[in-house]
């Protein structure tokens, strides 16, 4: 990331909205925005499939074919349409083939792909592809449930709304596999209520 360009752009943006970028409350804002953008966009150029691949171990015969579900992986991203944050949870399921993936590795894959300008629909598809390709899973399903600041803070200001997207591959893309995975994901939500 080119910090100097980000800082210059923020100074220009402040001036364009009629503010004085040198006033005491705003003088350090360009640096603060550059700091936050370094974190928000740290996933640009990161190979999430490699993260998945590097976090796998061989599956024993009795572990193959069992569905693995990880619920409530928190993520934050930035909507590429308005450059406003969206925050949510990812629920991931996969049907192992020859390999298993570390559960923390799944969270790292989500974080790498969420840490770039994104659309929620594409984010789910990218997570599925990275886990499927990196793990060699027989199937992957990802459900994302997020609240978008572009919906909650502007326009209609629907402060209580969330957006849910579903992406799947392999065995979990067919109706039966998808239903089983979604039922297991929902079991946790019902138990927590």
Short mmCIF file of C-alpha atoms in Angstrom, two decimals:
data_model
loop_
_atom_site.label_atom_id
_atom_site.label_comp_id
_atom_site.label_asym_id
_atom_site.label_seq_id
_atom_site.Cartn_x
_atom_site.Cartn_y
_atom_site.Cartn_z
CA UNK A 1 0.00 0.00 0.00
CA UNK A 2 1.23 3.47 -0.87
CA UNK A 3 0.72 5.30 2.45
CA UNK A 4 1.76 8.69 1.07
CA UNK A 5 -0.91 8.50 -1.65
CA UNK A 6 -3.57 7.41 0.84
CA UNK A 7 -2.68 10.30 3.16
CA UNK A 8 -2.71 12.80 0.28
CA UNK A 9 -6.08 11.47 -0.92
CA UNK A 10 -7.58 11.80 2.57
CA UNK A 11 -6.31 15.37 2.86
CA UNK A 12 -7.90 16.13 -0.52
CA UNK A 13 -11.16 14.46 0.51
CA UNK A 14 -11.31 16.54 3.70
CA UNK A 15 -10.73 19.72 1.70
CA UNK A 16 -13.32 18.64 -0.90
CA UNK A 17 -16.06 18.33 1.75
CA UNK A 18 -15.25 21.84 3.02
CA UNK A 19 -13.06 20.94 6.00
CA UNK A 20 -9.62 22.25 6.91
CA UNK A 21 -7.31 19.21 6.93
CA UNK A 22 -4.85 21.18 9.10
CA UNK A 23 -7.25 21.95 11.95
CA UNK A 24 -6.19 20.26 15.20
CA UNK A 25 -8.90 17.55 15.19
CA UNK A 26 -8.11 16.51 11.61
CA UNK A 27 -4.37 17.08 11.35
CA UNK A 28 -3.53 13.40 12.03
CA UNK A 29 -6.60 11.95 10.26
CA UNK A 30 -4.73 11.15 7.02
CA UNK A 31 -2.19 9.06 8.98
CA UNK A 32 -4.94 7.37 11.00
CA UNK A 33 -6.85 6.45 7.84
CA UNK A 34 -3.65 5.07 6.27
CA UNK A 35 -3.10 2.99 9.44
CA UNK A 36 -6.62 1.58 9.30
CA UNK A 37 -6.43 0.92 5.54
CA UNK A 38 -3.21 -1.05 6.11
CA UNK A 39 -5.24 -3.40 8.30
CA UNK A 40 -8.52 -3.31 6.35
CA UNK A 41 -6.82 -4.18 3.06
CA UNK A 42 -4.04 -6.50 4.28
CA UNK A 43 -5.53 -9.37 2.26
CA UNK A 44 -4.88 -7.79 -1.12
CA UNK A 45 -2.50 -10.09 -2.98
CA UNK A 46 -2.66 -12.85 -0.34
CA UNK A 47 -3.18 -16.37 -1.71
CA UNK A 48 -5.96 -17.74 0.50
CA UNK A 49 -5.76 -21.17 -1.17
CA UNK A 50 -2.13 -21.39 -0.03
CA UNK A 51 -3.19 -20.54 3.53
CA UNK A 52 -5.71 -23.38 3.36
CA UNK A 53 -3.24 -25.79 1.75
CA UNK A 54 -0.52 -25.03 4.33
CA UNK A 55 -2.97 -25.62 7.20
CA UNK A 56 -3.92 -29.20 6.32
CA UNK A 57 -3.01 -32.60 7.70
CA UNK A 58 -3.67 -36.09 6.36
CA UNK A 59 -7.08 -37.49 7.26
CA UNK A 60 -7.36 -40.96 8.73
CA UNK A 61 -9.74 -43.31 6.92
CA UNK A 62 -12.42 -43.01 9.63
CA UNK A 63 -12.31 -39.16 9.40
CA UNK A 64 -13.10 -39.03 5.69
CA UNK A 65 -16.67 -38.40 4.76
CA UNK A 66 -17.65 -36.83 8.06
CA UNK A 67 -19.00 -33.32 7.88
CA UNK A 68 -17.00 -30.65 9.74
CA UNK A 69 -18.81 -27.42 10.71
CA UNK A 70 -17.30 -24.27 12.19
CA UNK A 71 -19.81 -21.62 13.24
CA UNK A 72 -19.60 -17.95 14.07
CA UNK A 73 -16.22 -16.99 12.61
CA UNK A 74 -16.31 -13.22 12.98
CA UNK A 75 -15.13 -11.09 10.07
CA UNK A 76 -15.05 -7.52 8.89
CA UNK A 77 -14.69 -6.27 5.38
CA UNK A 78 -15.13 -3.10 3.35
CA UNK A 79 -17.88 -2.78 0.75
CA UNK A 80 -16.25 -1.95 -2.56
CA UNK A 81 -19.24 0.17 -3.63
CA UNK A 82 -19.13 2.72 -0.78
CA UNK A 83 -15.86 1.93 1.07
CA UNK A 84 -17.89 1.43 4.24
CA UNK A 85 -17.41 -1.55 6.57
CA UNK A 86 -19.57 -4.62 6.80
CA UNK A 87 -19.32 -6.88 9.82
CA UNK A 88 -20.59 -10.38 10.26
CA UNK A 89 -20.09 -14.04 10.94
CA UNK A 90 -19.13 -16.85 8.63
CA UNK A 91 -20.33 -20.42 9.10
CA UNK A 92 -18.23 -22.97 7.23
CA UNK A 93 -18.81 -26.65 6.54
CA UNK A 94 -16.66 -29.07 4.60
CA UNK A 95 -16.67 -32.74 3.71
CA UNK A 96 -13.06 -33.96 4.06
CA UNK A 97 -11.36 -35.99 1.41
CA UNK A 98 -7.75 -37.02 1.96
CA UNK A 99 -6.95 -34.04 4.21
CA UNK A 100 -8.30 -32.12 7.21
CA UNK A 101 -7.81 -28.41 7.78
CA UNK A 102 -6.92 -26.70 11.04
CA UNK A 103 -9.97 -24.92 12.42
CA UNK A 104 -7.97 -21.75 13.03
CA UNK A 105 -6.80 -21.94 9.44
CA UNK A 106 -10.40 -21.53 8.30
CA UNK A 107 -10.57 -18.24 10.22
CA UNK A 108 -7.30 -17.10 8.58
CA UNK A 109 -8.73 -17.87 5.13
CA UNK A 110 -11.86 -15.84 5.92
CA UNK A 111 -9.76 -12.95 7.24
CA UNK A 112 -7.42 -12.88 4.22
CA UNK A 113 -10.31 -12.76 1.77
CA UNK A 114 -12.38 -10.29 3.81
CA UNK A 115 -9.39 -7.93 4.13
CA UNK A 116 -9.80 -6.33 0.73
CA UNK A 117 -12.53 -4.32 -1.00
CA UNK A 118 -15.31 -6.88 -1.27
CA UNK A 119 -18.87 -7.81 -2.09
CA UNK A 120 -20.43 -10.26 0.35
CA UNK A 121 -21.60 -12.54 -2.47
CA UNK A 122 -18.11 -12.75 -3.96
CA UNK A 123 -16.53 -13.19 -0.52
CA UNK A 124 -18.52 -16.37 0.09
CA UNK A 125 -17.58 -17.78 -3.32
CA UNK A 126 -13.90 -16.94 -2.77
CA UNK A 127 -13.88 -18.65 0.64
CA UNK A 128 -15.47 -21.76 -0.86
CA UNK A 129 -12.94 -21.85 -3.71
CA UNK A 130 -9.92 -21.30 -1.41
CA UNK A 131 -10.96 -24.03 1.04
CA UNK A 132 -12.06 -26.42 -1.71
CA UNK A 133 -8.85 -25.97 -3.74
CA UNK A 134 -6.45 -25.73 -0.80
CA UNK A 135 -7.90 -28.68 1.07
CA UNK A 136 -9.09 -30.88 -1.75
CA UNK A 137 -12.42 -31.21 0.08
CA UNK A 138 -15.25 -33.23 -1.39
CA UNK A 139 -17.50 -30.24 -0.71
CA UNK A 140 -17.51 -26.85 1.00
CA UNK A 141 -20.40 -24.65 2.14
CA UNK A 142 -20.13 -21.08 3.45
CA UNK A 143 -22.97 -19.03 4.94
CA UNK A 144 -22.21 -15.36 5.59
CA UNK A 145 -24.49 -13.18 7.73
CA UNK A 146 -23.38 -9.55 7.80
CA UNK A 147 -24.56 -6.06 8.60
CA UNK A 148 -23.55 -3.49 6.01
CA UNK A 149 -22.86 0.08 7.08
CA UNK A 150 -23.89 1.27 3.60
CA UNK A 151 -27.39 -0.01 4.47
CA UNK A 152 -27.51 0.89 8.18
CA UNK A 153 -26.02 4.41 8.09
CA UNK A 154 -27.18 5.87 4.77
CA UNK A 155 -30.16 5.78 2.46
CA UNK A 156 -33.01 3.89 4.12
CA UNK A 157 -30.96 3.37 7.32
CA UNK A 158 -32.18 -0.13 8.03
CA UNK A 159 -30.31 -0.46 11.31
CA UNK A 160 -31.53 -3.96 12.15
CA UNK A 161 -31.10 -5.62 8.78
CA UNK A 162 -28.50 -8.20 7.85
CA UNK A 163 -27.66 -9.89 4.57
CA UNK A 164 -27.27 -13.66 4.32
CA UNK A 165 -25.48 -15.34 1.42
CA UNK A 166 -24.77 -19.00 0.75
CA UNK A 167 -22.02 -20.44 -1.46
CA UNK A 168 -21.20 -24.11 -1.95
CA UNK A 169 -19.14 -26.57 -3.98
CA UNK A 170 -18.93 -30.29 -4.60
CA UNK A 171 -21.09 -32.59 -2.49
CA UNK A 172 -22.37 -29.67 -0.41
CA UNK A 173 -23.73 -27.90 -3.48
CA UNK A 174 -26.36 -30.59 -4.05
CA UNK A 175 -29.67 -30.27 -2.22
CA UNK A 176 -29.15 -33.09 0.31
CA UNK A 177 -25.59 -32.13 1.27
CA UNK A 178 -26.49 -28.47 1.49
CA UNK A 179 -29.55 -29.19 3.69
CA UNK A 180 -27.52 -31.30 6.14
CA UNK A 181 -24.80 -28.64 6.47
CA UNK A 182 -27.29 -25.79 6.90
CA UNK A 183 -29.21 -27.80 9.51
CA UNK A 184 -26.00 -28.30 11.50
CA UNK A 185 -25.15 -24.61 11.24
CA UNK A 186 -28.66 -23.71 12.39
CA UNK A 187 -28.47 -26.09 15.36
CA UNK A 188 -25.92 -23.79 16.97
CA UNK A 189 -27.99 -20.67 16.39
CA UNK A 190 -31.07 -22.32 17.97
CA UNK A 191 -29.07 -23.60 20.94
CA UNK A 192 -27.68 -20.11 21.59
CA UNK A 193 -31.09 -18.41 21.44
#
